[in-house]
Short mmCIF file of C-alpha atoms in Angstrom, two decimals:
data_model
loop_
_atom_site.label_atom_id
_atom_site.label_comp_id
_atom_site.label_asym_id
_atom_site.label_seq_id
_atom_site.Cartn_x
_atom_site.Cartn_y
_atom_site.Cartn_z
CA UNK A 1 80.70 150.00 125.55
CA UNK A 2 79.46 148.76 128.82
CA UNK A 3 78.74 151.64 131.30
CA UNK A 4 77.18 152.15 134.62
CA UNK A 5 74.43 154.36 133.30
CA UNK A 6 71.68 151.80 133.68
CA UNK A 7 72.84 150.34 137.03
CA UNK A 8 70.29 150.73 139.85
CA UNK A 9 72.49 152.48 142.38
CA UNK A 10 75.25 153.64 140.07
CA UNK A 11 77.51 152.26 142.67
CA UNK A 12 78.83 148.70 143.18
CA UNK A 13 78.45 148.94 146.83
CA UNK A 14 74.76 150.21 146.77
CA UNK A 15 73.78 147.43 144.29
CA UNK A 16 75.60 144.87 146.31
CA UNK A 17 73.88 145.86 149.66
CA UNK A 18 70.38 146.12 147.92
CA UNK A 19 70.87 142.71 146.38
CA UNK A 20 71.65 141.18 149.80
CA UNK A 21 69.00 142.97 151.65
CA UNK A 22 66.42 142.15 149.03
CA UNK A 23 67.53 138.48 149.09
CA UNK A 24 66.86 138.43 152.87
CA UNK A 25 63.36 139.95 152.45
CA UNK A 26 62.62 137.44 149.61
CA UNK A 27 63.79 134.54 151.88
CA UNK A 28 61.73 135.81 154.93
CA UNK A 29 58.66 136.04 152.66
CA UNK A 30 59.12 132.61 151.24
CA UNK A 31 59.40 131.19 154.68
CA UNK A 32 56.30 133.04 155.73
CA UNK A 33 54.29 131.61 152.88
CA UNK A 34 55.68 128.23 153.49
CA UNK A 35 54.55 128.55 157.15
CA UNK A 36 51.12 129.50 156.21
CA UNK A 37 50.79 126.33 154.13
CA UNK A 38 52.22 124.22 157.06
CA UNK A 39 49.80 125.82 159.59
CA UNK A 40 46.81 125.41 157.20
CA UNK A 41 46.94 121.78 155.92
CA UNK A 42 43.42 122.15 154.57
CA UNK A 43 44.20 125.32 152.61
CA UNK A 44 41.51 126.51 150.14
CA UNK A 45 40.96 129.68 148.29
CA UNK A 46 38.97 131.30 151.10
CA UNK A 47 41.81 130.72 153.65
CA UNK A 48 44.42 131.76 151.07
CA UNK A 49 42.77 135.04 150.19
CA UNK A 50 42.05 135.78 153.94
CA UNK A 51 45.84 135.57 154.72
CA UNK A 52 46.35 138.54 152.27
CA UNK A 53 43.45 140.65 153.61
CA UNK A 54 45.27 141.94 156.61
CA UNK A 55 47.28 145.15 156.22
CA UNK A 56 50.39 143.62 157.73
CA UNK A 57 50.53 140.93 155.12
CA UNK A 58 49.77 143.43 152.32
CA UNK A 59 52.62 145.67 153.44
CA UNK A 60 54.95 142.72 153.72
CA UNK A 61 53.85 141.45 150.20
CA UNK A 62 54.31 144.96 148.78
CA UNK A 63 57.83 145.34 150.32
CA UNK A 64 58.68 141.88 148.96
CA UNK A 65 57.40 142.80 145.49
CA UNK A 66 59.61 145.90 145.52
CA UNK A 67 62.65 143.78 146.76
CA UNK A 68 61.95 141.31 143.99
CA UNK A 69 61.95 144.12 141.42
CA UNK A 70 65.18 145.57 142.68
CA UNK A 71 66.76 142.06 142.97
CA UNK A 72 65.69 141.06 139.54
CA UNK A 73 66.88 144.28 137.84
CA UNK A 74 70.44 144.17 139.53
CA UNK A 75 70.68 140.45 138.52
CA UNK A 76 69.60 140.94 135.00
CA UNK A 77 71.73 144.11 134.61
CA UNK A 78 74.69 142.23 135.83
CA UNK A 79 74.03 139.33 133.42
CA UNK A 80 73.48 141.72 130.46
CA UNK A 81 76.82 143.53 131.15
CA UNK A 82 78.67 140.27 131.69
CA UNK A 83 77.44 138.40 128.52
CA UNK A 84 76.28 141.06 126.09
CA UNK A 85 79.51 143.07 125.60
CA UNK A 86 81.36 143.94 122.48
CA UNK A 87 83.83 141.12 123.22
CA UNK A 88 80.91 138.59 122.68
CA UNK A 89 78.66 140.46 120.24
CA UNK A 90 80.86 142.78 118.52
CA UNK A 91 79.71 146.32 117.40
CA UNK A 92 76.02 145.52 117.86
CA UNK A 93 76.43 144.66 121.61
CA UNK A 94 75.11 147.93 122.91
CA UNK A 95 71.91 147.69 120.84
CA UNK A 96 71.15 144.18 121.85
CA UNK A 97 72.08 144.91 125.55
CA UNK A 98 69.85 147.93 125.75
CA UNK A 99 67.14 146.03 123.98
CA UNK A 100 67.46 143.14 126.48
CA UNK A 101 67.53 145.71 129.44
CA UNK A 102 64.44 147.49 128.08
CA UNK A 103 62.65 144.09 127.92
CA UNK A 104 63.63 143.36 131.51
CA UNK A 105 62.42 146.90 132.74
CA UNK A 106 59.15 146.29 130.88
CA UNK A 107 58.64 142.90 132.38
CA UNK A 108 59.55 144.07 135.97
CA UNK A 109 57.24 147.08 135.68
CA UNK A 110 54.38 144.62 134.53
CA UNK A 111 55.09 142.51 137.64
CA UNK A 112 55.09 145.53 139.87
CA UNK A 113 51.92 147.06 138.59
CA UNK A 114 50.17 143.72 138.37
CA UNK A 115 51.24 142.99 141.93
CA UNK A 116 49.95 146.31 143.27
CA UNK A 117 46.74 145.60 141.53
CA UNK A 118 46.52 142.03 143.12
CA UNK A 119 47.41 143.10 146.65
CA UNK A 120 45.52 146.53 146.82
CA UNK A 121 42.88 146.15 144.15
CA UNK A 122 39.27 145.41 144.98
CA UNK B 1 105.32 111.35 126.00
CA UNK B 2 103.08 113.23 123.68
CA UNK B 3 103.13 117.09 124.06
CA UNK B 4 100.40 118.97 122.42
CA UNK B 5 101.21 122.71 122.10
CA UNK B 6 98.92 125.62 120.92
CA UNK B 7 100.52 127.16 117.86
CA UNK B 8 99.68 130.47 116.24
CA UNK B 9 101.66 132.91 114.26
CA UNK B 10 99.47 135.74 113.13
CA UNK B 11 101.83 136.54 110.24
CA UNK B 12 101.44 133.02 108.61
CA UNK B 13 98.56 131.21 110.25
CA UNK B 14 94.88 131.81 109.48
CA UNK B 15 93.82 130.39 112.77
CA UNK B 16 95.41 128.60 115.76
CA UNK B 17 96.07 124.82 115.75
CA UNK B 18 97.40 122.28 118.22
CA UNK B 19 100.81 120.67 117.33
CA UNK B 20 101.68 117.26 118.79
CA UNK B 21 105.40 116.65 119.64
CA UNK B 22 106.77 113.33 120.84
CA UNK B 23 109.26 113.87 123.65
CA UNK B 24 111.45 111.32 125.28
CA UNK B 25 111.32 111.74 129.07
CA UNK B 26 113.86 110.34 131.64
CA UNK B 27 112.17 107.64 133.63
CA UNK B 28 113.87 108.36 137.02
CA UNK B 29 113.01 111.95 137.25
CA UNK B 30 109.86 114.04 137.64
CA UNK B 31 110.46 116.92 135.33
CA UNK B 32 108.87 120.29 135.52
CA UNK B 33 106.51 121.27 132.69
CA UNK B 34 109.03 123.80 131.52
CA UNK B 35 111.71 121.11 131.15
CA UNK B 36 109.40 119.13 128.92
CA UNK B 37 108.64 122.38 126.89
CA UNK B 38 112.35 122.86 126.49
CA UNK B 39 112.70 119.29 125.15
CA UNK B 40 109.80 119.87 122.72
CA UNK B 41 111.59 123.06 121.55
CA UNK B 42 114.68 121.09 120.83
CA UNK B 43 112.58 119.15 118.28
CA UNK B 44 110.85 122.27 116.88
CA UNK B 45 112.72 125.51 117.65
CA UNK B 46 109.85 127.65 116.25
CA UNK B 47 107.83 127.10 119.50
CA UNK B 48 107.66 130.48 121.27
CA UNK B 49 107.06 130.97 124.95
CA UNK B 50 108.23 133.29 127.70
CA UNK B 51 110.51 131.94 130.55
CA UNK B 52 113.14 133.39 132.82
CA UNK B 53 114.05 132.46 136.34
CA UNK B 54 112.79 128.86 136.11
CA UNK B 55 112.04 128.85 139.89
CA UNK B 56 108.56 130.50 140.26
CA UNK B 57 109.77 133.90 141.01
CA UNK B 58 109.57 135.99 137.80
CA UNK B 59 106.13 134.83 136.71
CA UNK B 60 107.01 134.74 132.99
CA UNK B 61 105.89 131.25 132.06
CA UNK B 62 102.29 131.36 133.24
CA UNK B 63 100.36 129.10 130.87
CA UNK B 64 97.37 126.83 130.69
CA UNK B 65 98.64 123.29 131.51
CA UNK B 66 96.15 120.52 130.90
CA UNK B 67 93.26 122.98 131.51
CA UNK B 68 94.68 124.64 134.67
CA UNK B 69 96.67 127.84 134.77
CA UNK B 70 100.14 127.61 136.29
CA UNK B 71 103.77 128.33 136.09
CA UNK B 72 105.39 125.89 133.80
CA UNK B 73 108.72 125.98 135.79
CA UNK B 74 107.24 124.89 139.13
CA UNK B 75 104.56 122.45 137.93
CA UNK B 76 105.81 118.94 138.18
CA UNK B 77 104.71 116.68 135.39
CA UNK B 78 103.48 114.16 138.07
CA UNK B 79 100.73 116.79 139.05
CA UNK B 80 100.05 118.07 135.65
CA UNK B 81 99.39 114.81 133.68
CA UNK B 82 97.76 111.60 134.61
CA UNK B 83 99.81 108.49 134.06
CA UNK B 84 99.57 107.57 130.35
CA UNK B 85 98.08 111.03 129.46
CA UNK B 86 99.46 113.64 127.31
CA UNK B 87 100.59 117.21 128.14
CA UNK B 88 98.39 119.91 126.68
CA UNK B 89 99.85 123.46 126.75
CA UNK B 90 97.81 126.53 125.78
CA UNK B 91 98.32 130.25 126.29
CA UNK B 92 96.73 131.95 129.31
CA UNK B 93 93.03 132.17 128.45
CA UNK B 94 91.21 135.50 127.82
CA UNK B 95 94.22 137.56 126.67
CA UNK B 96 95.14 138.22 123.00
CA UNK B 97 97.71 135.82 121.66
CA UNK B 98 100.84 137.37 120.24
CA UNK B 99 102.35 134.01 119.23
CA UNK B 100 102.09 130.50 120.38
CA UNK B 101 102.17 130.63 124.24
CA UNK B 102 102.91 134.37 124.45
CA UNK B 103 100.05 136.54 125.27
CA UNK B 104 99.59 140.33 125.24
CA UNK B 105 99.32 141.28 128.97
CA UNK B 106 98.68 145.03 128.36
CA UNK B 107 95.16 145.06 129.73
CA UNK B 108 96.31 143.06 132.85
CA UNK B 109 98.96 145.63 133.53
CA UNK B 110 96.50 148.47 132.87
CA UNK B 111 94.20 147.06 135.62
CA UNK B 112 97.14 146.72 137.92
CA UNK B 113 98.21 150.39 137.19
CA UNK B 114 94.51 151.52 138.12
CA UNK B 115 94.90 150.44 141.73
CA UNK B 116 97.98 152.79 142.17
CA UNK B 117 100.50 150.03 143.27
CA UNK B 118 102.66 152.24 145.34
CA UNK B 119 102.71 153.70 148.81
CA UNK B 120 100.79 156.99 149.21
CA UNK B 121 101.62 159.01 152.28
CA UNK B 122 101.16 162.78 152.38
CA UNK B 123 102.78 163.28 155.74
CA UNK B 124 106.33 164.61 156.01
CA UNK B 125 108.85 161.75 155.51
CA UNK B 126 110.88 160.84 158.54
CA UNK B 127 114.64 161.17 158.63
CA UNK B 128 115.34 157.51 157.78
CA UNK B 129 112.31 155.42 156.90
CA UNK B 130 108.65 154.94 157.85
CA UNK B 131 108.63 152.19 160.48
CA UNK B 132 105.86 149.52 161.06
CA UNK B 133 105.25 147.33 164.07
CA UNK B 134 105.81 143.64 163.56
CA UNK B 135 102.06 143.23 163.92
CA UNK B 136 101.34 145.74 161.19
CA UNK B 137 103.92 144.15 158.96
CA UNK B 138 102.16 140.84 159.47
CA UNK B 139 99.10 142.20 157.86
CA UNK B 140 100.84 142.26 154.58
CA UNK B 141 101.69 138.60 154.61
CA UNK B 142 99.85 136.65 151.85
CA UNK B 143 99.45 139.90 149.86
CA UNK B 144 103.07 141.13 148.93
CA UNK B 145 104.06 137.79 147.50
CA UNK B 146 102.22 138.12 144.30
CA UNK B 147 104.47 138.00 141.19
CA UNK B 148 101.95 139.19 138.80
CA UNK B 149 102.02 136.02 136.62
CA UNK B 150 98.33 136.67 135.67
CA UNK B 151 97.42 132.93 136.29
CA UNK B 152 94.51 134.08 138.55
CA UNK B 153 93.13 136.91 136.60
CA UNK B 154 93.10 135.00 133.33
CA UNK B 155 91.30 132.04 134.97
CA UNK B 156 88.59 134.25 136.22
CA UNK B 157 85.32 134.38 134.14
CA UNK B 158 84.51 137.93 135.37
CA UNK B 159 87.87 139.07 133.92
CA UNK B 160 87.11 137.29 130.66
CA UNK B 161 83.82 139.13 130.31
CA UNK B 162 85.01 142.56 131.32
CA UNK B 163 88.82 142.73 131.18
CA UNK B 164 88.66 146.60 130.70
CA UNK B 165 86.64 147.20 133.83
CA UNK B 166 86.95 144.48 136.44
CA UNK B 167 90.36 144.87 138.09
CA UNK B 168 90.74 141.14 138.41
CA UNK B 169 92.05 139.12 141.38
CA UNK B 170 95.76 139.99 140.93
CA UNK B 171 95.07 143.70 140.91
CA UNK B 172 92.63 143.46 143.77
CA UNK B 173 95.01 141.46 145.86
CA UNK B 174 97.58 144.29 145.42
CA UNK B 175 94.82 146.95 146.02
CA UNK B 176 94.22 145.38 149.41
CA UNK B 177 97.95 145.06 150.07
CA UNK B 178 98.11 148.95 150.07
CA UNK B 179 94.82 149.30 151.82
CA UNK B 180 96.07 147.09 154.62
CA UNK B 181 99.46 148.94 154.82
CA UNK B 182 99.43 151.04 157.95
CA UNK B 183 102.02 153.43 156.27
CA UNK B 184 99.51 154.31 153.49
CA UNK B 185 97.21 157.25 154.11
CA UNK B 186 95.14 157.16 150.94
CA UNK B 187 92.54 154.60 151.92
CA UNK B 188 89.54 156.96 151.26
CA UNK B 189 90.85 157.73 147.68
CA UNK B 190 91.65 154.16 146.99
CA UNK B 191 88.22 152.86 148.15
CA UNK B 192 86.54 155.67 146.16
CA UNK B 193 88.21 154.34 143.06
CA UNK B 194 86.84 150.86 143.63
CA UNK B 195 83.26 151.69 144.49
CA UNK B 196 81.84 151.20 140.99
CA UNK B 197 79.75 148.17 139.83
CA UNK B 198 82.67 146.60 137.96
CA UNK B 199 86.13 147.13 139.68
CA UNK B 200 85.44 144.97 142.72
CA UNK B 201 81.83 143.84 142.71
CA UNK B 202 82.22 141.72 139.56
CA UNK B 203 83.88 139.12 141.70
CA UNK B 204 81.37 136.30 142.14
CA UNK B 205 83.51 134.45 144.63
CA UNK B 206 83.97 131.41 142.50
CA UNK B 207 87.59 131.17 143.74
CA UNK B 208 89.24 130.01 140.53
CA UNK B 209 91.96 132.48 141.40
CA UNK B 210 92.64 130.72 144.82
CA UNK B 211 92.65 127.31 143.07
CA UNK B 212 95.32 128.27 140.45
CA UNK B 213 97.45 130.74 142.32
CA UNK B 214 101.11 129.16 142.07
CA UNK B 215 102.18 131.20 145.16
CA UNK B 216 99.25 129.75 147.24
CA UNK B 217 97.64 133.27 147.77
CA UNK B 218 94.03 134.04 148.38
CA UNK B 219 92.71 136.89 146.25
CA UNK B 220 89.03 136.09 147.12
CA UNK B 221 89.75 136.75 150.81
CA UNK B 222 91.52 140.07 150.00
CA UNK B 223 88.50 141.11 147.79
CA UNK B 224 86.20 140.17 150.81
CA UNK B 225 88.25 142.49 152.94
CA UNK B 226 87.95 145.24 150.33
CA UNK B 227 84.20 144.87 150.34
CA UNK B 228 84.17 145.11 154.10
CA UNK B 229 86.18 148.35 153.96
CA UNK B 230 83.81 149.76 151.34
CA UNK B 231 80.81 148.83 153.54
CA UNK B 232 82.41 150.34 156.60
CA UNK B 233 83.26 153.56 154.74
CA UNK B 234 79.84 153.70 153.12
CA UNK B 235 77.60 153.19 156.10
#
C-alpha cells in the first residue's frame, strides 16, 4: 500500500513548496553558470576552478546541491508512488517501490557527499 | 454506420472484446450518441449501459466515446465521429467494469464522500435560512453545477494511478465549492483533510478534466484555489 511514510515533508503542501523553491534555486544557478560561460568566452580549467574558489560561489553551489537533492527526492518519490503501486505491480509493489526508493536515496546521498567533497575538499 | 461497442460479461466472458454493430442512421438528423446506442441495442438487446434523463442532467451515461469521455445523451454524432468514421464506445476508463459500458463507481463516490459534501456551520441557525449576498452566491458559479458523471476523474491519469488516495477533479471541485461558500465555517478542518501528498497535490495540471467536462466546468482552476488556500493557511 502506498503511504506518506517516505515522503520528504509528510505533507503535500511542504513537498509542493520545497519543489517550487528548489526549482527556482536550480534555475538561478543554471543562469549563473551560463552567465559565467558567456562572460568568459576563453574559459579554461584555471578560470573554471577560480570561479568556485570564492566562498559566495561555494555557498551558492552548496545550497543548489541541497536543492537538487530535495527536488530529486520529491520527484522520484512521486514517480514511484504513481507508477509502482499494487494496481500496476500487484502484491510485490511495496517491495519494488521501497527498493527503487532506496536506490534513489543512495544515489542522492552519493551526489550530496561527492558534491561536498568537490566544493569544500582540498 | 458501424458502431463498435465494448462488451464484457464477467459471468460468461474470459476477457472483454469489441463488438461491431451496423446501424442505419437517418440522413437528415444529427443524432446524439445515446440515440445511436439505443439503435444498436435494438439489434442486440444484450448490450448494457446506464442512462436516465437523456438531457445531460443525471450524469448516468458517462462513457468513453471515440477516445474522449463524455455524456452520450448530449454528445452529437457530428462532434464524436469524423465523416466516414465509426463510433467506438468503451466504459469510463480506470474503474472496474461491472458489465459492458457499466462501471463500478464506488471508489469515485468514496472520494466524493471524503470531502464532506455538505454545509458545515456550527453557529446557531437563524429563524428562516442562512442568507448570502449576491456577490457571495456568485462565488459558487462554476462549482455547484457538477453532476458527478465522473467523466473528469476517469480521464485523469493521477486518478488512474491512485484512485484510493487522490480525490480526483470531481471531488476537488466540490471540495472548493464548500470552501468558497461563505456560509460554511469548516475551512480549517476541510483544508487540514486535504494537506497530504495525495488528496490535492497529485494534480499535475494536465487539464484533461477541463477538456472533457460535459458541463464546461474547470476543476483545475478550483484545485489551484485550494492550493492557494492551503498556502495561505500554512504560511
